[in-house]
C-alpha positions in Angstrom: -9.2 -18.7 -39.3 -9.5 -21.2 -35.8 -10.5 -20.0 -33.0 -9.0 -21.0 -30.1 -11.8 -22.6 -27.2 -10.7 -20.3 -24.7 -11.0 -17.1 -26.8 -14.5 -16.6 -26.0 -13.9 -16.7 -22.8 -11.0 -14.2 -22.7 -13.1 -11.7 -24.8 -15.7 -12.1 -21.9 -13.4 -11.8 -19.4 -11.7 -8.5 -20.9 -15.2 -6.7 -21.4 -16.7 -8.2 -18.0 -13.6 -6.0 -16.5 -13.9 -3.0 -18.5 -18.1 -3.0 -18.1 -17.6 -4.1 -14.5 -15.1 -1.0 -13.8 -17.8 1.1 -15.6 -21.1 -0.4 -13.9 -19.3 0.4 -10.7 -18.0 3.6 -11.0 -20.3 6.6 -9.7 -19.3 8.2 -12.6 -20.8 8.9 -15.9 -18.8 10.3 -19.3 -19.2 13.9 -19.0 -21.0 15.3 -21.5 -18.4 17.6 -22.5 -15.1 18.8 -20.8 -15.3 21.4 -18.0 -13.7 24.9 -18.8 -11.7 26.0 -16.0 -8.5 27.8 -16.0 -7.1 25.9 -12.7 -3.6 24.8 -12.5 -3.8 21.3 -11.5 -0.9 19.8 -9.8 -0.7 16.0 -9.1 2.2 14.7 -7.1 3.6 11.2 -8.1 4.1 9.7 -11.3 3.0 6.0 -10.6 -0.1 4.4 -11.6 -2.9 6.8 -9.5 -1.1 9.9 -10.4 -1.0 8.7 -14.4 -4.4 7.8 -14.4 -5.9 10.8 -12.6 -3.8 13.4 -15.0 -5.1 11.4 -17.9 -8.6 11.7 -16.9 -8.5 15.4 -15.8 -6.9 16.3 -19.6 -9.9 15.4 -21.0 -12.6 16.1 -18.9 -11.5 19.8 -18.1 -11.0 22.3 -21.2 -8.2 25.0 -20.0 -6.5 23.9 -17.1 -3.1 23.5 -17.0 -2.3 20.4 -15.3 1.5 19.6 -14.1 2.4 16.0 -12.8 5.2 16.2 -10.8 7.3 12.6 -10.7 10.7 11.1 -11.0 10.4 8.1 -11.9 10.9 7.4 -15.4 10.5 3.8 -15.7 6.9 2.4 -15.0 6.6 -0.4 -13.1 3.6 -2.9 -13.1 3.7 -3.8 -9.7 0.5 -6.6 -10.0 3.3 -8.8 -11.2 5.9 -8.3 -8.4 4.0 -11.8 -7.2 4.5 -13.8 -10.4 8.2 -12.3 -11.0 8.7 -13.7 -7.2 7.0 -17.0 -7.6 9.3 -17.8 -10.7 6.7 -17.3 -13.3 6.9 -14.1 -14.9 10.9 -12.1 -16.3 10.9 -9.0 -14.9 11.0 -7.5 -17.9 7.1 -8.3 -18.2 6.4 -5.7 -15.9 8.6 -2.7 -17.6 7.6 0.3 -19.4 8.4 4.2 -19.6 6.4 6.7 -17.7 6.4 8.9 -20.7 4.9 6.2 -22.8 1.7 6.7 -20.9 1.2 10.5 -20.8 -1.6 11.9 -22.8 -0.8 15.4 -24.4 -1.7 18.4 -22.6 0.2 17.1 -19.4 3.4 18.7 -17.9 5.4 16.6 -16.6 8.0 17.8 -14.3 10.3 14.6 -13.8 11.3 15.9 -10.0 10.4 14.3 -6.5 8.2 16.9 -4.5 10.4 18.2 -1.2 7.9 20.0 0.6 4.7 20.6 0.7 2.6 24.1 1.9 -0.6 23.2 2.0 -1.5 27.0 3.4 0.5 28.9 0.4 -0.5 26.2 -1.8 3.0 25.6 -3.0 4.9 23.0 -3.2 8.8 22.5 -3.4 10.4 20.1 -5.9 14.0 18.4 -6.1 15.4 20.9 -7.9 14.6 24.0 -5.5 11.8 25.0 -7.9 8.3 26.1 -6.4 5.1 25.3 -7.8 2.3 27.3 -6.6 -1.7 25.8 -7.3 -5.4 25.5 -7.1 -5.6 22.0 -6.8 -3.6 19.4 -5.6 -4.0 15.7 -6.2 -2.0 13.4 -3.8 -0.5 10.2 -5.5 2.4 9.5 -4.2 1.8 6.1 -3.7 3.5 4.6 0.3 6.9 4.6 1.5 8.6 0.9 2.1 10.2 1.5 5.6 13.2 -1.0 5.7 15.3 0.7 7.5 12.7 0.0 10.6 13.9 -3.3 10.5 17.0 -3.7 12.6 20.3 -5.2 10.7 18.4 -4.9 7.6 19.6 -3.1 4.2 17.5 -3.1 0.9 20.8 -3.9 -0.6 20.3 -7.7 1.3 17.4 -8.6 -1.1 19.0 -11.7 -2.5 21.3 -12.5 -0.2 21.7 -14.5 2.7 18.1 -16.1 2.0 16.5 -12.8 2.2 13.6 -12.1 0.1 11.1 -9.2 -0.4 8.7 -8.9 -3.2 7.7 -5.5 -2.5 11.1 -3.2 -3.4 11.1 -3.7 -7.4 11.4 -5.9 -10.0 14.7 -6.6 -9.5 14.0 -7.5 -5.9 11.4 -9.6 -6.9 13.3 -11.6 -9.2 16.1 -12.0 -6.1 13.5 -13.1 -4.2 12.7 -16.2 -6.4 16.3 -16.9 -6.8 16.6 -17.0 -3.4 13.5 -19.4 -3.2 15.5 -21.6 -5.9 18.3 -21.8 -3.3 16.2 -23.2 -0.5 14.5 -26.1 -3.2 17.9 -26.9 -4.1 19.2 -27.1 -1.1 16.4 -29.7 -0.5 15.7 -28.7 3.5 15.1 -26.2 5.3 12.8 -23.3 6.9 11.4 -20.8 5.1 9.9 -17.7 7.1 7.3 -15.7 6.1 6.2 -12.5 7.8 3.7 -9.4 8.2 3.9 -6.0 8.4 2.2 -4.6 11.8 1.2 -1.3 9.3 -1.3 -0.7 6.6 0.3 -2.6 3.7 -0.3 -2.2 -0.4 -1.2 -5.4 -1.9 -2.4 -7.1 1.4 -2.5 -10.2 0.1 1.3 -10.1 -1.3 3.0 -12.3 1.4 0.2 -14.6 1.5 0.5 -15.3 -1.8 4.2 -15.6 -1.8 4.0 -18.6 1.1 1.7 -20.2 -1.1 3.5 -20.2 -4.5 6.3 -20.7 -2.2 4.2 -24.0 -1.1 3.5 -25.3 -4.6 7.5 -24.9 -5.8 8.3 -27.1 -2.6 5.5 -29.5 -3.1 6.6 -29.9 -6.8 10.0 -31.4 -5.2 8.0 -34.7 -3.8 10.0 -34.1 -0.4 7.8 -31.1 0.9 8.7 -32.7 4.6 11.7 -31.8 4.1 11.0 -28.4 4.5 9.8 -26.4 7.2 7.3 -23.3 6.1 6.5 -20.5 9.1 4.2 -17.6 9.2 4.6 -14.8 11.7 1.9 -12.0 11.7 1.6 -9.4 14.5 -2.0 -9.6 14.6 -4.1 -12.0 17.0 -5.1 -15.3 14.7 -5.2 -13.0 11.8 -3.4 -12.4 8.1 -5.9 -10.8 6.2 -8.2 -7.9 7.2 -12.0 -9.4 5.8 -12.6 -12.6 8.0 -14.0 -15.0 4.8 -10.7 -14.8 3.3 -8.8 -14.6 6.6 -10.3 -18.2 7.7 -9.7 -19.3 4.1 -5.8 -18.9 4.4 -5.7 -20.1 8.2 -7.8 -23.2 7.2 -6.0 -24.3 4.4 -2.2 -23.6 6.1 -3.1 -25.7 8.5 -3.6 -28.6 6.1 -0.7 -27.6 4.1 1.3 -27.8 7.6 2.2 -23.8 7.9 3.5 -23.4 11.1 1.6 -20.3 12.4 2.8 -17.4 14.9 0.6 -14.6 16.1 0.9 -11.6 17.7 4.8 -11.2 16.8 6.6 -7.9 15.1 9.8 -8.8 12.9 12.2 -6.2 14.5 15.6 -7.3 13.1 17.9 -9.7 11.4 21.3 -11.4 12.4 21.8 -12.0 8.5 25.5 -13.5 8.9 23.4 -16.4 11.1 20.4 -16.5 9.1 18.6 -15.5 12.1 15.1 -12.9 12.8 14.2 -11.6 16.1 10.7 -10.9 17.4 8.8 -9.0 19.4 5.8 -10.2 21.0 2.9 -8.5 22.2 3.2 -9.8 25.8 6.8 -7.5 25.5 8.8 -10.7 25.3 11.3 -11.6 22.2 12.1 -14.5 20.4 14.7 -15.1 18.1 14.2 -17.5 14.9 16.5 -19.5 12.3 16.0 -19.7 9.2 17.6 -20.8 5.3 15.0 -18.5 3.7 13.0 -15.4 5.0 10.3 -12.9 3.3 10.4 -9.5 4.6 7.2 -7.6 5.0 8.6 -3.8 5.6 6.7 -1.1 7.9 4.7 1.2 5.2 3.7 5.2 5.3 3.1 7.9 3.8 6.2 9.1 2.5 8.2 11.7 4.6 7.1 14.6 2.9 3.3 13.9 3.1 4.0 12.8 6.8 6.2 16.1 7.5 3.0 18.8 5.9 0.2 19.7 7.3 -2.2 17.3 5.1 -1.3 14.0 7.1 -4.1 12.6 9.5 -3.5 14.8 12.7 -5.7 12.0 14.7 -7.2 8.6 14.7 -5.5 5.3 13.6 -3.8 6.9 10.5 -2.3 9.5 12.8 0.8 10.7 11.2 1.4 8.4 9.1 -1.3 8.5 5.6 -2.9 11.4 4.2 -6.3 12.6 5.9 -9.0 12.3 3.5 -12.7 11.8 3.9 -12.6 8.0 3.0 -16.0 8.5 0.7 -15.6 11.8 -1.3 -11.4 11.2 -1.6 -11.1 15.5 -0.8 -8.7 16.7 2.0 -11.0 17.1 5.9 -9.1 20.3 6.1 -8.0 21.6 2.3 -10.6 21.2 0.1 -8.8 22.3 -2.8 -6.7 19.1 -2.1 -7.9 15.3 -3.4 -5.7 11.9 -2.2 -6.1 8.5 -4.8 -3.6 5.2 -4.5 -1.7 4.1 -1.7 -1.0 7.0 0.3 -4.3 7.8 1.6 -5.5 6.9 5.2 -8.8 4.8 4.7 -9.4 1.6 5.5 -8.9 0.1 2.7 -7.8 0.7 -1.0 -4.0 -0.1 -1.4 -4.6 -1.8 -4.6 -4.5 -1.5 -8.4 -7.7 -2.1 -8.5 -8.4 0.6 -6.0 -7.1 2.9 -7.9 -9.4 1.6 -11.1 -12.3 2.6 -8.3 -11.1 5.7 -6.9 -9.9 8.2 -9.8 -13.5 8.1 -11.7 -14.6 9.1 -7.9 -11.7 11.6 -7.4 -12.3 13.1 -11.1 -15.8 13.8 -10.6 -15.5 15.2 -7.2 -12.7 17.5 -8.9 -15.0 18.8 -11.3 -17.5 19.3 -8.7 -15.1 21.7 -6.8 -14.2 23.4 -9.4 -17.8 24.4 -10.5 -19.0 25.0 -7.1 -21.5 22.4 -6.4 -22.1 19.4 -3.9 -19.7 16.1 -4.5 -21.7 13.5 -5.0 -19.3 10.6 -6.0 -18.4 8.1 -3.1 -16.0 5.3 -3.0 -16.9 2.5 -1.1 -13.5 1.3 0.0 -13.5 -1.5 -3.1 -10.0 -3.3 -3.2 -9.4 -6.8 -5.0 -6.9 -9.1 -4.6 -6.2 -12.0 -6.6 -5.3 -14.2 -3.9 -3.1 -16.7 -5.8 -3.8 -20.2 -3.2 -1.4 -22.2 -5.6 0.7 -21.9 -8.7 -2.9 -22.3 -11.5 -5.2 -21.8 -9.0 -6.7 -18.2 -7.0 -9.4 -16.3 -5.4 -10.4 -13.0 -7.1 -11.5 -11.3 -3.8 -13.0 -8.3 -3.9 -14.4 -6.0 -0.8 -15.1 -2.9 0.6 -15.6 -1.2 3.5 -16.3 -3.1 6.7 -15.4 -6.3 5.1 -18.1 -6.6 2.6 -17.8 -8.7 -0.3 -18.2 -6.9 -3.6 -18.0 -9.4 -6.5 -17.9 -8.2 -9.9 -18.6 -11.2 -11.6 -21.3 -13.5 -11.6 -20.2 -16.4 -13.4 -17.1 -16.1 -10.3 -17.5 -17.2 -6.9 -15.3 -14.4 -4.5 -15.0 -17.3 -2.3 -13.8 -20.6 -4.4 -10.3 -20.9 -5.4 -10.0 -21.8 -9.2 -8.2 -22.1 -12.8 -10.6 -19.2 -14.0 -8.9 -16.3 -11.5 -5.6 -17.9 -12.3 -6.0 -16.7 -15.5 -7.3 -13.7 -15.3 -4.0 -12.3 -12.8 -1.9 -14.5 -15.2 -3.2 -13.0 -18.5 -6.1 -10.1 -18.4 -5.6 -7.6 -15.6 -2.9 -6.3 -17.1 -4.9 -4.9 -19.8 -7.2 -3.6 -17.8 -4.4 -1.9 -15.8 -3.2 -0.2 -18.8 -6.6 0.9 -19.8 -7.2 2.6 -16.2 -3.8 4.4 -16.9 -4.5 5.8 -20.1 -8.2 7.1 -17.8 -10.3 4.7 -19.9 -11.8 3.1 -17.0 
């Protein structure tokens, strides 16, 4: 049988992730599973919530273990950015949330409605109650459109409007929409940034630059004009090496670039956004094609219980936990993993890969009384696709610091290598962390 040249390399690829998850992890295999009779209730049925009641099946003998959800269809968001850049159907990024579900977990397919953090109870779609001993937060972040004036999810694909955060659906709008402004062969495309804590990051960075490379494959880039707009001072990206990266290379790619400015609504019937500034002035901008970057939170019901940050700069808005051991400040029978938490970083896939083996053997600890030892050091990575076959695979933690994985991959050169790896290999590795395997 051939061998394909580049099979090697996958397999190395595909164990470097799975060892490198491992190596970095606090966490060890348990020995053997934890008897507890706990009820164990996990709120959200995405890809934290999944993972974490996967892990906690097998690692505790006894405990009955709810996962409270909706959604029944399970997206891969990871490839919102290739659906959106015209390179992946959104089909690629479907599956059932049921599919993933390890026996031994209940799973109540309601939204939660309230939470009690004092009666440890919590309220579910259907009026039914749900009293526990632990409670694992994973609801993932609210996408707060309607904070955008003029603006209805519904306008995804219209109009010029894209948005590669909302669903696959949206996503796929959003290149059709993209389509429309090469084939129209002029015109100004708009990007923009959210002034919030966003998931994915590096999302609308990498949307102006695969937007770049389909614009640039016409031979009449001139022809277009491309605009980013972040509310921050001289900044899109929160860890300074990547942050000059982008600026740097926009500006030989001709990006016109707009600081300190807040998308706060949209004349869509004249293709027009307004701004505001941080000197209180507006501005109001023209455009064939924009991306929308929406507000983000918590959603409503974590922000309206008592286990949202009371203080600081995640102050009612993201769920207060200590940003090392993942547990409540204030419940300690209460754990947060994924996007909803308040910490300053770790709104990523691979945040999650990092967080539940920290959040499961903190868990355990609880539960048997002793110390938690297990920290997460704020590891998030991001792909950052700088061109349609070419990316950085960057990877940091708290305070900025680089964390590579990888030491046949520079965190800091762009190249074919990382291309490959979003294009064809995380997504193994995603559904690995979801069945808890890493």
């Amino acid at each position: 049988m051939s061998t394909s040249p580049t099979q090697p390399l996958r397999r190395k690829l595909l164990l470097g992730l799975a060892a490198g998850a491992t190596a970095a992890s606090p966490v060890a295999l348990l020995a053997k599973p934890l008897k507890s009779q706990a009820h164990i209730v996990l709120l959200g049925a995405g890809a934290a919530g999944i993972a974490m009641a996967n892990r906690l099946r097998r690692s505790i003998d006894g405990a009955r273990i709810t996962l409270v959800g909706a959604r029944k269809e399970h997206h891969y968001q990871p490839g919102y950015t290739m659906i959106a850049s015209g390179l992946w159907p959104a089909k690629r990024v479907l599956s059932s949330t049921s599919q993933w579900l390890g026996n031994g977990i209940d799973w109540l397919a309601q939204d939660v409605t309230a939470i009690d953090a004092r009666q440890q109870r919590v309220e579910l779609s259907n009026q039914q109650q749900l009293t526990y001993d632990l409670l694992v937060v994973a609801t993932g972040c609210q996408l707060n459109y309607h904070e955008i004036e003029g603006f209805d999810i519904s306008m995804i694909g219209q109009h010029g409007i894209g948005s590669v955060y909302a669903s696959p659906a949206a996503a796929q709008a959003t290149s059709e929409q993209i389509d429309a402004l090469v084939s129209k062969g002029e015109g100004r495309a708009l990007f923009t940034l959210s002034n919030t804590p966003l998931k994915c990051a590096g999302a609308p960075l990498k949307m102006t630059f695969t937007t770049l490379s389909r614009l640039e494959k016409t031979g009449q880039r001139e022809r277009f004009q491309v605009d980013f707009f972040t509310p921050y001072q001289n900044r899109v990206f929160a860890v300074p090496t990547y942050n000059d990266f982008v600026l740097q290379r926009w500006q030989e790619q001709k990006v016109g670039f707009f600081d300190q400015r807040v998308l706060t609504g949209l004349d869509v019937a004249n293709r027009t956004a307004y701004f505001a500034h941080t000197d209180g002035s507006r501005s109001r901008e023209p455009y064939d094609f924009i991306h929308l970057v929406p507000p983000m939170s918590a959603p409503d019901v974590i922000k309206d219980s008592d286990l949202v940050w009371h203080d600081g700069p995640f102050a009612g808005n993201w769920l207060e936990v200590d940003q090392y051991s993942l547990q409540h400040r204030r419940y300690p029978n209460v754990f947060g993993v994924g996007d909803v938490i308040g910490t300053p970083f770790g709104k990523t896939a691979a945040s999650v890969k990092m967080q539940a083996p920290v959040a499961e053997r903190n868990i355990l600890a609880f539960l048997s009384g002793q110390p938690l030892s297990a920290r997460y050091n704020g590891y998030t990575s991001c792909p950052l696709i700088t061109s349609i076959g070419r990316a950085i695979l960057s990877e940091f933690g708290y305070e900025g610091k680089l964390l590579p994985s990888f030491g046949f991959i520079s965190p800091t050169e762009e190249s074919w290598l990382v291309w490959m790896m979003k294009e064809q290999m995380l997504q193994p590795a995603y559904n690995a962390m979801l069945h808890g395997k890493v």
